Amino acid sequence: MPDQPETPDTTGHVTPPDDGYDSAGVPTFESVREKIETRYAAAQGAAELDADSPEGRSVEEQYEQHHRDAAARLEQIRREAHGGPQPES
């Protein structure tokens, strides 16, 4: 709940204190948007730092190797299904 008193503006409307909540204690759209943007930016920064770390690069390399292995296995299965030549293992 807001601790600051509400003040009327020049038009006579009562404006709630600028703490991110309205007079009923409900978060304002702007405060929610700001929180979401802040959390998104923090997550994006953390992901960038993770990708730049040795562990992050290792995971990326493992993912790429797995992708290459899967593509090679799929190609082998397709050749076998079509009755083509089978490479020796």
mmCIF file of C-alpha atoms in Angstrom:
data_model
loop_
_atom_site.group_PDB
_atom_site.id
_atom_site.type_symbol
_atom_site.label_atom_id
_atom_site.label_comp_id
_atom_site.label_asym_id
_atom_site.label_seq_id
_atom_site.Cartn_x
_atom_site.Cartn_y
_atom_site.Cartn_z
ATOM 1 C CA MET A 1 0.000 0.000 0.000
ATOM 2 C CA PRO A 2 1.243 3.494 -0.733
ATOM 3 C CA ASP A 3 2.662 5.508 2.130
ATOM 4 C CA GLN A 4 2.535 8.830 0.304
ATOM 5 C CA PRO A 5 -0.721 10.778 0.258
ATOM 6 C CA GLU A 6 -2.553 11.261 -3.008
ATOM 7 C CA THR A 7 -2.463 14.765 -4.423
ATOM 8 C CA PRO A 8 -4.907 16.436 -6.781
ATOM 9 C CA ASP A 9 -3.393 17.596 -10.084
ATOM 10 C CA THR A 10 -4.259 20.846 -11.890
ATOM 11 C CA THR A 11 -7.407 19.316 -13.382
ATOM 12 C CA GLY A 12 -8.698 18.244 -10.000
ATOM 13 C CA HIS A 13 -8.042 14.534 -10.552
ATOM 14 C CA VAL A 14 -6.377 12.715 -7.717
ATOM 15 C CA THR A 15 -3.045 11.231 -8.755
ATOM 16 C CA PRO A 16 -1.606 8.323 -6.804
ATOM 17 C CA PRO A 17 1.970 8.518 -5.573
ATOM 18 C CA ASP A 18 4.541 7.447 -8.144
ATOM 19 C CA ASP A 19 5.617 4.185 -6.498
ATOM 20 C CA GLY A 20 4.265 1.798 -9.121
ATOM 21 C CA TYR A 21 0.907 1.173 -7.460
ATOM 22 C CA ASP A 22 -2.438 2.888 -7.725
ATOM 23 C CA SER A 23 -4.475 4.019 -4.739
ATOM 24 C CA ALA A 24 -6.029 0.554 -4.404
ATOM 25 C CA GLY A 25 -2.593 -1.067 -4.209
ATOM 26 C CA VAL A 26 -2.728 -2.498 -7.733
ATOM 27 C CA PRO A 27 0.499 -2.324 -9.762
ATOM 28 C CA THR A 28 0.398 0.142 -12.633
ATOM 29 C CA PHE A 29 0.964 -0.929 -16.217
ATOM 30 C CA GLU A 30 4.188 1.083 -16.349
ATOM 31 C CA SER A 31 5.607 -0.539 -13.219
ATOM 32 C CA VAL A 32 4.808 -4.032 -14.497
ATOM 33 C CA ARG A 33 6.295 -3.219 -17.910
ATOM 34 C CA GLU A 34 9.452 -1.878 -16.261
ATOM 35 C CA LYS A 35 9.837 -5.004 -14.112
ATOM 36 C CA ILE A 36 9.412 -7.271 -17.137
ATOM 37 C CA GLU A 37 11.916 -5.288 -19.202
ATOM 38 C CA THR A 38 14.421 -5.293 -16.340
ATOM 39 C CA ARG A 39 14.134 -9.048 -15.856
ATOM 40 C CA TYR A 40 14.360 -9.667 -19.609
ATOM 41 C CA ALA A 41 17.484 -7.521 -19.886
ATOM 42 C CA ALA A 42 19.076 -9.325 -16.932
ATOM 43 C CA ALA A 43 18.296 -12.729 -18.439
ATOM 44 C CA GLN A 44 19.634 -11.645 -21.822
ATOM 45 C CA GLY A 45 22.850 -10.391 -20.221
ATOM 46 C CA ALA A 46 23.272 -13.598 -18.249
ATOM 47 C CA ALA A 47 22.805 -15.645 -21.413
ATOM 48 C CA GLU A 48 25.449 -13.591 -23.204
ATOM 49 C CA LEU A 49 27.888 -14.048 -20.323
ATOM 50 C CA ASP A 50 27.178 -17.780 -20.247
ATOM 51 C CA ALA A 51 27.787 -18.077 -23.983
ATOM 52 C CA ASP A 52 31.130 -16.293 -23.630
ATOM 53 C CA SER A 53 32.346 -18.558 -20.836
ATOM 54 C CA PRO A 54 34.431 -21.686 -21.522
ATOM 55 C CA GLU A 55 31.564 -23.849 -20.250
ATOM 56 C CA GLY A 56 29.090 -22.075 -22.521
ATOM 57 C CA ARG A 57 31.290 -22.545 -25.567
ATOM 58 C CA SER A 58 31.736 -26.219 -24.659
ATOM 59 C CA VAL A 59 27.977 -26.702 -24.509
ATOM 60 C CA GLU A 60 27.590 -24.967 -27.877
ATOM 61 C CA GLU A 61 30.271 -27.193 -29.407
ATOM 62 C CA GLN A 62 28.599 -30.299 -27.956
ATOM 63 C CA TYR A 63 25.264 -29.191 -29.406
ATOM 64 C CA GLU A 64 26.801 -28.622 -32.842
ATOM 65 C CA GLN A 65 28.552 -32.027 -32.751
ATOM 66 C CA HIS A 66 25.299 -33.712 -31.729
ATOM 67 C CA HIS A 67 23.529 -31.950 -34.614
ATOM 68 C CA ARG A 68 26.202 -33.118 -37.107
ATOM 69 C CA ASP A 69 26.030 -36.697 -35.748
ATOM 70 C CA ALA A 70 22.242 -36.712 -36.013
ATOM 71 C CA ALA A 71 22.348 -35.424 -39.602
ATOM 72 C CA ALA A 72 24.892 -38.101 -40.550
ATOM 73 C CA ARG A 73 22.780 -40.839 -38.949
ATOM 74 C CA LEU A 74 19.654 -39.578 -40.730
ATOM 75 C CA GLU A 75 21.489 -39.647 -44.059
ATOM 76 C CA GLN A 76 22.632 -43.220 -43.352
ATOM 77 C CA ILE A 77 19.066 -44.301 -42.561
ATOM 78 C CA ARG A 78 17.797 -42.696 -45.775
ATOM 79 C CA ARG A 79 20.441 -44.477 -47.857
ATOM 80 C CA GLU A 80 19.561 -47.808 -46.252
ATOM 81 C CA ALA A 81 15.848 -47.207 -46.821
ATOM 82 C CA HIS A 82 16.413 -46.540 -50.523
ATOM 83 C CA GLY A 83 18.624 -49.591 -50.924
ATOM 84 C CA GLY A 84 21.694 -47.541 -51.741
ATOM 85 C CA PRO A 85 25.265 -48.492 -50.924
ATOM 86 C CA GLN A 86 25.979 -48.834 -47.257
ATOM 87 C CA PRO A 87 29.305 -47.584 -45.948
ATOM 88 C CA GLU A 88 31.326 -49.990 -43.874
ATOM 89 C CA SER A 89 31.307 -49.289 -40.157
#
